[in-house]
Short mmCIF file of C-alpha atoms in Angstrom, two decimals:
data_model
loop_
_atom_site.label_atom_id
_atom_site.label_comp_id
_atom_site.label_asym_id
_atom_site.label_seq_id
_atom_site.Cartn_x
_atom_site.Cartn_y
_atom_site.Cartn_z
CA MET A 82 0.00 0.00 0.00
CA SER A 83 1.47 3.31 -1.06
CA GLN A 84 2.11 6.01 1.49
CA PRO A 85 -0.64 8.71 1.46
CA GLU A 86 0.17 12.21 0.35
CA TYR A 87 0.83 14.69 3.13
CA ASP A 88 -2.27 16.69 3.99
CA GLU A 89 -1.72 17.48 7.66
CA PHE A 90 0.13 20.60 8.61
CA GLU A 91 1.55 21.94 11.79
CA PHE A 92 2.28 25.67 12.21
CA GLU A 93 5.17 26.98 14.24
CA TYR A 94 5.36 30.65 15.22
CA THR A 95 8.65 32.09 16.32
CA LYS A 96 8.86 35.57 17.83
CA VAL A 97 12.56 35.86 17.13
CA THR A 98 12.49 35.57 13.36
CA LYS A 99 8.75 36.17 12.86
CA THR A 100 8.79 33.69 10.01
CA THR A 101 5.94 31.26 9.52
CA LYS A 102 7.15 27.77 8.83
CA VAL A 103 5.31 24.63 7.77
CA ARG A 104 6.65 21.34 8.99
CA TYR A 105 5.49 18.21 7.20
CA LEU A 106 5.07 15.15 9.33
CA GLU A 107 7.85 12.67 8.74
CA PRO A 108 5.76 9.44 8.63
CA GLN A 109 3.58 10.73 5.80
CA LEU A 110 6.40 11.69 3.45
CA ASN A 111 7.81 9.40 0.85
CA ASN A 112 11.49 9.25 -0.03
CA GLU A 113 11.14 11.52 -3.04
CA LYS A 114 9.51 14.25 -0.99
CA LYS A 115 12.10 13.83 1.73
CA ASN A 116 14.86 14.50 -0.78
CA LYS A 117 13.16 17.70 -1.92
CA LEU A 118 12.61 18.99 1.61
CA ASP A 119 15.70 19.59 3.68
CA GLY A 120 15.03 17.97 7.05
CA GLY A 121 11.28 18.01 6.53
CA ILE A 122 11.07 21.82 6.94
CA HIS A 123 10.16 24.10 4.05
CA LEU A 124 9.66 27.86 4.28
CA LEU A 125 6.69 29.63 2.78
CA TYR A 126 8.84 31.58 0.34
CA GLY A 127 10.94 30.31 -2.51
CA LYS A 128 10.33 28.57 -5.80
CA GLU A 129 7.71 26.05 -4.55
CA LEU A 130 4.95 28.50 -3.61
CA LYS A 131 2.42 26.75 -5.85
CA GLU A 132 2.31 23.83 -3.42
CA TYR A 133 0.61 26.02 -0.80
CA GLU A 134 -2.21 27.39 -2.95
CA ASN A 135 -4.62 24.58 -2.02
CA ILE A 136 -4.00 24.66 1.75
CA PRO A 137 -7.32 25.07 3.63
CA ILE A 138 -6.26 28.16 5.62
CA ASP A 139 -9.80 29.00 6.79
CA GLU A 140 -10.36 25.55 8.24
CA LEU A 141 -7.04 25.67 10.07
CA LEU A 142 -7.80 29.10 11.51
CA ASN A 143 -11.20 27.92 12.75
CA GLN A 144 -9.48 25.21 14.78
CA LEU A 145 -7.30 27.71 16.68
CA THR A 146 -8.26 29.06 20.10
CA GLU A 147 -8.49 32.74 20.99
CA GLU A 148 -5.07 32.71 22.64
CA GLU A 149 -3.50 31.13 19.56
CA LEU A 150 -5.19 33.68 17.29
CA GLU A 151 -3.95 36.49 19.52
CA GLN A 152 -0.43 35.10 19.34
CA LEU A 153 -0.74 34.74 15.56
CA SER A 154 -1.83 38.37 15.16
CA ASN A 155 1.09 39.57 17.28
CA ASP A 156 3.54 37.82 14.94
CA VAL A 157 2.61 39.98 11.92
CA ASP A 158 5.52 41.83 10.37
CA PRO A 159 4.80 45.60 10.70
CA ASP A 160 6.87 46.30 7.54
CA ASP A 161 4.93 43.88 5.32
CA PRO A 162 3.44 45.99 2.46
CA HIS A 163 0.90 43.28 1.61
CA ILE A 164 -1.00 43.85 4.89
CA PRO A 165 -3.09 47.00 5.43
CA PRO A 166 -1.51 49.50 7.84
CA SER A 167 -4.47 49.24 10.23
CA MET A 168 -3.76 45.53 10.71
CA ARG A 169 0.02 45.73 11.05
CA CYS A 170 0.18 47.60 14.36
CA ARG A 171 -3.24 47.27 15.90
CA GLU A 172 -4.13 48.94 19.17
CA GLN A 173 -3.23 46.74 22.15
CA THR A 174 -4.48 49.03 24.92
CA LYS A 175 -7.28 47.36 26.89
CA LYS A 176 -7.87 50.32 29.20
CA GLY A 177 -10.97 52.34 28.40
CA PRO A 178 -10.94 56.12 27.85
CA THR A 179 -11.05 58.15 31.07
CA GLY A 180 -12.55 61.23 29.45
CA PRO A 181 -12.17 63.78 26.68
CA LEU A 182 -8.65 64.75 25.56
CA ASP A 183 -7.24 67.89 27.20
CA ARG A 184 -3.95 68.71 25.54
CA LYS A 185 -2.90 71.33 28.11
CA LYS A 186 -3.41 68.96 31.04
CA LEU A 187 -1.65 66.15 29.18
CA LEU A 188 1.44 68.29 28.58
CA GLU A 189 1.44 69.44 32.19
CA PHE A 190 1.19 65.84 33.38
CA LEU A 191 4.05 64.71 31.14
CA LYS A 192 6.23 67.60 32.35
CA ASN A 193 5.58 66.84 36.03
CA TYR A 194 6.07 63.12 35.43
CA ALA A 195 9.44 63.73 33.75
CA LEU A 196 10.59 66.00 36.60
CA ALA A 197 9.55 63.45 39.21
CA GLN A 198 11.62 60.68 37.62
CA GLU A 199 14.99 59.98 39.15
CA ASP A 200 18.12 60.50 37.11
CA TRP A 201 19.87 57.46 35.76
CA PRO A 202 22.59 56.20 38.06
CA GLU A 203 26.10 56.98 36.89
CA ASP A 204 29.09 54.76 37.41
CA LYS A 205 31.27 57.78 38.06
CA PRO A 206 29.88 60.99 39.54
CA PHE A 207 30.46 64.23 37.71
CA GLN A 208 33.56 66.17 38.64
CA ALA A 209 34.59 69.45 37.07
CA GLY A 210 37.68 69.12 34.89
CA VAL A 211 37.75 65.32 35.01
CA LYS A 212 37.28 63.45 31.70
CA LYS A 213 35.37 60.18 31.77
CA GLY A 214 36.53 57.17 29.81
CA THR A 215 39.72 56.68 27.93
CA ILE A 216 41.44 59.63 26.31
CA TRP A 217 42.29 59.18 22.65
CA LYS A 218 45.94 59.37 21.81
CA PRO A 219 47.26 59.38 18.25
CA LYS A 220 49.50 56.53 17.21
CA GLU A 221 53.15 57.27 17.21
CA GLN A 222 54.56 57.30 13.71
CA PRO A 223 57.90 55.57 13.33
CA LYS A 224 60.69 58.00 12.69
CA ILE A 225 62.51 57.64 9.39
CA SER A 226 66.18 58.31 9.51
CA ASP A 227 67.91 60.46 6.92
CA GLU A 228 69.81 57.48 5.63
CA GLU A 229 66.58 55.69 4.64
CA THR A 230 65.28 58.71 2.73
CA LYS A 231 68.36 58.99 0.57
CA ILE A 232 67.99 57.68 -2.97
CA LEU A 233 71.01 55.87 -4.27
CA LEU A 234 71.66 56.45 -7.95
CA ASP A 235 74.19 54.40 -9.85
CA LEU A 236 75.76 57.13 -11.98
CA ASP A 237 79.12 57.38 -13.57
CA ASP A 238 81.66 59.95 -12.46
CA GLU A 239 80.86 62.48 -15.22
CA SER A 240 77.10 62.43 -14.50
CA SER A 241 77.52 62.75 -10.76
CA GLU A 242 79.95 65.64 -11.22
CA ALA A 243 77.53 67.37 -13.60
CA LEU A 244 74.67 67.06 -11.10
CA LYS A 245 76.79 68.49 -8.31
CA ASN A 246 77.58 71.61 -10.32
CA ALA A 247 74.02 72.00 -11.79
CA THR A 248 71.99 75.04 -10.84
CA GLU A 249 68.34 75.04 -9.84
CA ALA A 250 67.25 76.07 -13.35
CA ASP A 251 69.27 73.21 -14.87
CA LEU A 252 67.58 70.71 -12.55
CA VAL A 253 64.17 72.10 -13.54
CA ASP A 254 65.05 71.57 -17.20
CA LEU A 255 66.16 68.03 -16.45
CA ALA A 256 62.90 67.30 -14.61
CA GLY A 257 60.90 68.57 -17.59
CA ILE A 258 62.89 66.44 -20.04
CA LEU A 259 62.37 63.34 -17.87
CA GLY A 260 58.61 64.03 -17.77
CA LEU A 261 58.26 64.78 -14.04
CA HIS A 262 55.12 66.88 -14.45
CA SER A 263 54.20 66.98 -10.77
CA LEU A 264 57.40 68.86 -9.91
CA LEU A 265 56.93 71.67 -12.43
CA ASN A 266 54.28 74.15 -13.39
CA GLN A 267 53.12 74.64 -16.95
CA ASP A 268 55.54 77.46 -17.79
CA GLN A 269 58.58 75.54 -16.53
CA PHE A 270 57.61 72.36 -18.36
CA HIS A 271 56.87 74.20 -21.61
CA ALA A 272 60.21 76.05 -21.42
CA SER A 273 62.14 72.82 -20.95
CA ILE A 274 60.38 71.08 -23.85
CA THR A 275 60.76 74.01 -26.27
CA ASN A 276 64.42 74.45 -25.27
CA LYS A 277 63.91 77.94 -23.84
CA GLU A 278 65.71 79.43 -20.85
CA GLN A 279 64.01 79.23 -17.48
CA ASN A 280 62.91 82.43 -15.79
CA ALA A 281 65.07 83.97 -13.12
CA GLY A 282 64.58 82.41 -9.69
CA THR A 283 63.04 79.20 -11.04
CA ARG A 284 62.71 76.69 -8.21
CA PHE A 285 60.90 73.47 -7.34
CA SER A 286 58.81 75.24 -4.69
CA SER A 287 56.08 75.90 -7.25
CA ILE A 288 54.66 72.36 -7.09
CA VAL A 289 51.20 73.39 -5.89
CA LYS A 290 51.21 76.93 -7.25
CA ALA A 291 49.67 77.93 -10.54
CA ALA A 292 51.51 80.07 -13.03
CA THR A 293 50.75 83.75 -12.63
CA PRO A 294 48.35 84.85 -15.38
CA LYS A 295 49.41 87.49 -17.81
CA ARG A 296 47.85 90.87 -17.32
CA VAL A 297 45.70 91.95 -20.20
CA PRO A 298 44.89 95.65 -20.51
CA ASN A 299 41.27 96.61 -20.23
CA LEU A 300 39.36 97.34 -23.36
CA PRO A 301 38.98 101.03 -24.13
CA ASP A 302 35.65 102.69 -23.54
CA ASN A 303 33.21 102.80 -26.40
CA ASP A 304 33.55 106.32 -27.78
CA THR A 305 30.77 106.01 -30.36
CA ASN A 306 28.72 109.19 -30.63
CA VAL A 307 25.16 108.09 -29.92
CA GLU A 308 23.44 111.15 -31.35
CA LYS A 309 25.40 111.22 -34.61
CA THR A 310 25.05 107.52 -35.31
CA SER A 311 21.32 107.52 -34.59
CA GLU A 312 20.95 110.49 -36.95
CA ALA A 313 22.94 108.56 -39.59
CA VAL A 314 20.53 105.63 -39.28
CA VAL A 315 17.59 107.97 -39.73
CA LYS A 316 19.19 109.53 -42.82
CA ASN A 317 20.00 106.05 -44.22
CA GLU A 318 23.67 106.80 -44.87
CA SER A 319 25.29 104.15 -47.01
CA SER A 320 28.61 104.26 -45.09
CA LEU A 321 27.00 102.95 -41.88
CA SER A 322 26.55 99.19 -42.15
CA GLN A 323 27.54 98.26 -38.59
CA LEU A 324 26.51 100.10 -35.42
CA ASN A 325 28.06 99.22 -32.04
CA TRP A 326 26.67 100.84 -28.87
CA ASN A 327 27.93 98.11 -26.52
CA ASN A 328 28.73 99.13 -22.92
CA ILE A 329 27.55 102.71 -23.35
CA LYS A 330 25.73 103.77 -20.20
CA HIS A 331 22.92 106.24 -19.62
CA ILE A 332 21.50 106.34 -23.13
CA PRO A 333 18.20 108.27 -23.06
CA ARG A 334 14.98 106.45 -23.96
CA ASP A 335 14.23 109.00 -26.66
CA THR A 336 17.56 108.19 -28.36
CA PHE A 337 16.62 104.49 -28.45
CA LYS A 338 13.24 105.33 -29.93
CA LYS A 339 14.87 107.62 -32.52
CA LEU A 340 17.24 104.81 -33.54
CA PHE A 341 14.45 102.27 -33.85
CA GLU A 342 12.25 104.67 -35.81
CA GLY A 343 15.10 105.21 -38.28
CA LEU A 344 15.68 101.47 -38.47
CA ARG A 345 12.18 101.01 -39.86
CA LYS A 346 13.07 102.51 -43.26
CA ASN A 347 16.84 101.95 -43.19
CA THR A 348 18.28 99.81 -46.01
CA THR A 349 22.04 99.91 -45.25
CA LEU A 350 22.48 98.81 -41.61
CA LYS A 351 23.26 95.09 -41.34
CA GLU A 352 24.56 94.65 -37.77
CA LEU A 353 23.19 96.32 -34.62
CA ASP A 354 24.92 95.72 -31.22
CA LEU A 355 23.16 97.07 -28.11
CA ALA A 356 24.68 94.86 -25.38
CA ASN A 357 24.90 96.25 -21.82
CA THR A 358 23.23 99.56 -22.63
CA GLY A 359 20.43 99.49 -20.04
CA LEU A 360 17.75 98.80 -22.65
CA THR A 361 14.25 98.15 -21.21
CA ASP A 362 10.89 96.97 -22.55
CA GLY A 363 9.61 100.51 -23.26
CA PRO A 364 11.76 101.43 -26.29
CA CYS A 365 11.65 97.83 -27.55
CA SER A 366 8.00 98.22 -28.48
CA VAL A 367 9.21 100.57 -31.25
CA LEU A 368 11.92 98.06 -32.19
CA ILE A 369 9.28 95.35 -32.74
CA GLU A 370 7.46 97.50 -35.28
CA ALA A 371 10.76 98.35 -37.01
CA LEU A 372 11.77 94.69 -37.33
CA LYS A 373 8.50 93.91 -39.08
CA GLU A 374 9.43 96.35 -41.89
CA ASN A 375 13.24 96.18 -42.04
CA LYS A 376 14.62 93.57 -44.46
CA THR A 377 18.37 94.33 -44.45
CA LEU A 378 19.36 93.78 -40.79
CA THR A 379 21.09 90.40 -40.33
CA THR A 380 22.54 90.58 -36.76
CA LEU A 381 20.81 91.83 -33.62
CA ASN A 382 22.59 91.78 -30.24
CA LEU A 383 20.56 92.74 -27.13
CA GLU A 384 22.54 90.86 -24.44
CA SER A 385 22.97 91.98 -20.79
CA ASN A 386 20.00 94.34 -20.62
CA PHE A 387 16.73 94.57 -18.71
CA LEU A 388 14.35 92.86 -21.12
CA SER A 389 11.59 90.62 -19.81
CA GLY A 390 10.83 87.13 -21.09
CA PRO A 391 7.68 88.14 -23.03
CA MET A 392 9.62 90.97 -24.72
CA VAL A 393 12.38 88.57 -25.83
CA ARG A 394 9.68 86.33 -27.28
CA ASP A 395 7.88 89.22 -29.01
CA ILE A 396 11.12 90.39 -30.65
CA LEU A 397 11.69 86.88 -31.99
CA ASN A 398 8.11 86.86 -33.27
CA ALA A 399 8.78 90.13 -35.12
CA ILE A 400 11.95 88.66 -36.62
CA ASN A 401 9.88 85.85 -38.12
CA VAL A 402 7.88 88.29 -40.25
CA ASN A 403 10.65 88.95 -42.81
CA GLN A 404 13.11 86.25 -41.61
CA SER A 405 16.12 88.28 -42.70
CA ILE A 406 18.02 88.16 -39.39
CA ARG A 407 20.45 85.24 -39.10
CA GLU A 408 21.83 85.95 -35.61
CA TYR A 409 19.78 87.02 -32.59
CA ARG A 410 21.36 87.35 -29.12
CA ALA A 411 19.35 88.18 -25.99
CA ALA A 412 21.01 86.26 -23.12
CA ASN A 413 21.88 87.52 -19.61
CA GLN A 414 18.86 89.73 -19.02
CA ARG A 415 17.76 91.09 -15.65
CA PRO A 416 15.18 88.32 -15.14
CA ALA A 417 17.60 85.39 -15.43
CA ILE A 418 14.83 82.77 -15.74
CA LEU A 419 12.47 83.00 -18.70
CA GLY A 420 10.09 80.30 -17.50
CA ASN A 421 8.90 77.06 -19.04
CA ARG A 422 6.01 78.62 -20.94
CA ILE A 423 8.16 81.36 -22.51
CA GLU A 424 10.92 78.91 -23.44
CA MET A 425 8.49 76.55 -25.17
CA GLU A 426 6.98 79.47 -27.09
CA VAL A 427 10.49 80.54 -28.12
CA ALA A 428 11.17 77.02 -29.36
CA LYS A 429 7.97 77.08 -31.47
CA LEU A 430 8.95 80.46 -32.98
CA VAL A 431 12.43 79.21 -33.83
CA GLU A 432 10.93 76.19 -35.57
CA GLN A 433 8.94 78.59 -37.77
CA ASN A 434 12.09 80.49 -38.81
CA LYS A 435 13.99 78.96 -41.75
CA THR A 436 16.89 81.46 -41.92
CA LEU A 437 18.03 81.90 -38.29
CA LEU A 438 21.49 80.39 -37.79
CA ARG A 439 22.49 81.50 -34.26
CA LEU A 440 20.37 82.12 -31.16
CA GLY A 441 21.98 83.51 -27.99
CA LEU A 442 19.57 82.44 -25.25
CA ASN A 443 19.98 80.33 -22.11
CA LEU A 444 17.16 77.77 -22.14
CA ASP A 445 16.64 75.60 -19.05
CA VAL A 446 13.94 73.29 -20.46
CA PRO A 447 15.65 70.31 -22.16
CA ASP A 448 12.85 69.88 -24.72
CA ALA A 449 13.04 73.52 -25.84
CA ARG A 450 16.85 73.43 -25.95
CA MET A 451 16.83 70.28 -28.10
CA ARG A 452 14.19 71.59 -30.52
CA VAL A 453 16.03 74.89 -30.98
CA ALA A 454 19.33 73.10 -31.64
CA GLN A 455 17.71 70.81 -34.21
CA GLN A 456 16.07 73.70 -36.06
CA LEU A 457 19.27 75.77 -36.17
CA GLN A 458 21.19 72.76 -37.49
CA GLN A 459 18.51 72.22 -40.13
CA ASN A 460 18.79 75.89 -41.19
CA ARG A 461 22.58 75.55 -41.54
CA ASP A 462 22.18 72.41 -43.63
CA ASP A 463 19.66 74.12 -45.90
CA LEU A 464 22.00 77.07 -46.37
CA ARG A 465 24.88 74.75 -47.23
CA LEU A 466 22.76 72.89 -49.78
CA GLN A 467 21.69 76.17 -51.37
CA ARG A 468 25.32 77.26 -51.60
CA ILE A 469 26.37 73.96 -53.17
CA GLY A 470 23.40 74.05 -55.53
CA SER A 471 24.19 77.58 -56.68
CA LYS A 472 27.81 76.62 -57.41
CA SER A 473 26.77 73.54 -59.34
CA SER A 474 24.20 75.53 -61.32
CA VAL A 475 26.84 78.14 -62.23
CA SER A 476 29.31 75.47 -63.33
CA GLN A 477 26.57 73.72 -65.30
CA SER A 478 25.67 76.97 -67.09
CA LYS A 479 29.34 77.53 -67.97
CA THR A 480 29.65 74.06 -69.49
CA ASN A 481 26.47 74.65 -71.48
CA ASP A 482 27.85 77.93 -72.82
CA ASP A 483 31.13 76.26 -73.80
CA THR A 484 29.39 73.46 -75.65
CA SER A 485 27.10 75.89 -77.45
CA SER A 486 30.01 78.10 -78.56
CA THR A 487 32.03 75.22 -80.05
CA PRO A 488 31.16 74.52 -83.73
CA LYS A 489 29.65 71.19 -84.51
CA LYS A 490 31.63 68.87 -86.72
CA SER A 491 29.94 67.74 -89.88
#
């Protein structure tokens, strides 16, 4: 008679590990099952979970007493995410409420209770100036004698004599030739490689020091006459193709408006630089109307001013009317952050422009930055193809003219 399949189970609950185990009775297991189960004990987790799907849990729970059910509920893991939070740490207080909650009285009771408690006993009483416990002492480092630090070099007599008579600059050159970069700064290493003389007082003490930068003289002030140049733009003088007002302070608003009014009908100005001039949104409303009519301006620089995000967007919208400007710069304004909405609108306007090649704006939104870069690259590719196509068409027309001019042979 074959041994019956195991269908009796015995639960063990351990408060130490809080792991539920199932132990199969030894007499009811055959040899094959004994080989699968190590020692007859198998945990409820692992690869063989399908074996426990048909266990009659409800019937087993009905056979438990109240004390066993209470013990089973206390063994629930409070960090188990599969159990609702209300069932993980249930209320274990059996005392009934003594009355309504009075927060002021509760805090007063806790304060008095804490003051009434005795202090923890100390092994050693407190004494002023006396440190408790062991005092940390650093480990003593073994002293290295001078003889151990010396490096013995097997050199011939001529080399040793040359090193004895070498100066500090000669040793620096030798270190650079040998490639000892950590002992030299950039100037010393470059001088040794290019076979130049070292500077006076060259020493090895400059290991952690950077080379002193060269002083560059400041740029001269912009001496452009604002009134004359604005009048030249209004008169549409052919000699003025580039206007630079960069870094000129305290330009009146009326002068800006006069310049922008003249720009509306100007046909000679190609580059306009107004960086760091204190330009605000007020005069730029006239600039927007001028950009809608001007078709010769190709570069517009408005960096380091006090333009708002909507004004930067509106100027770009005005540029899209004629699409003659190839470079537009408006970075480093007073409001450093344009905002997600403005940046996405700027990206849409750039995608509508087929001639813009450079855009000087700091965009924080990755999507807007990527779309702007793709559109500018596409505009550059289109310009390159047009240039190649024009050259090929010219060469093709020349070959056609040559073939037409040559007489045909009969």
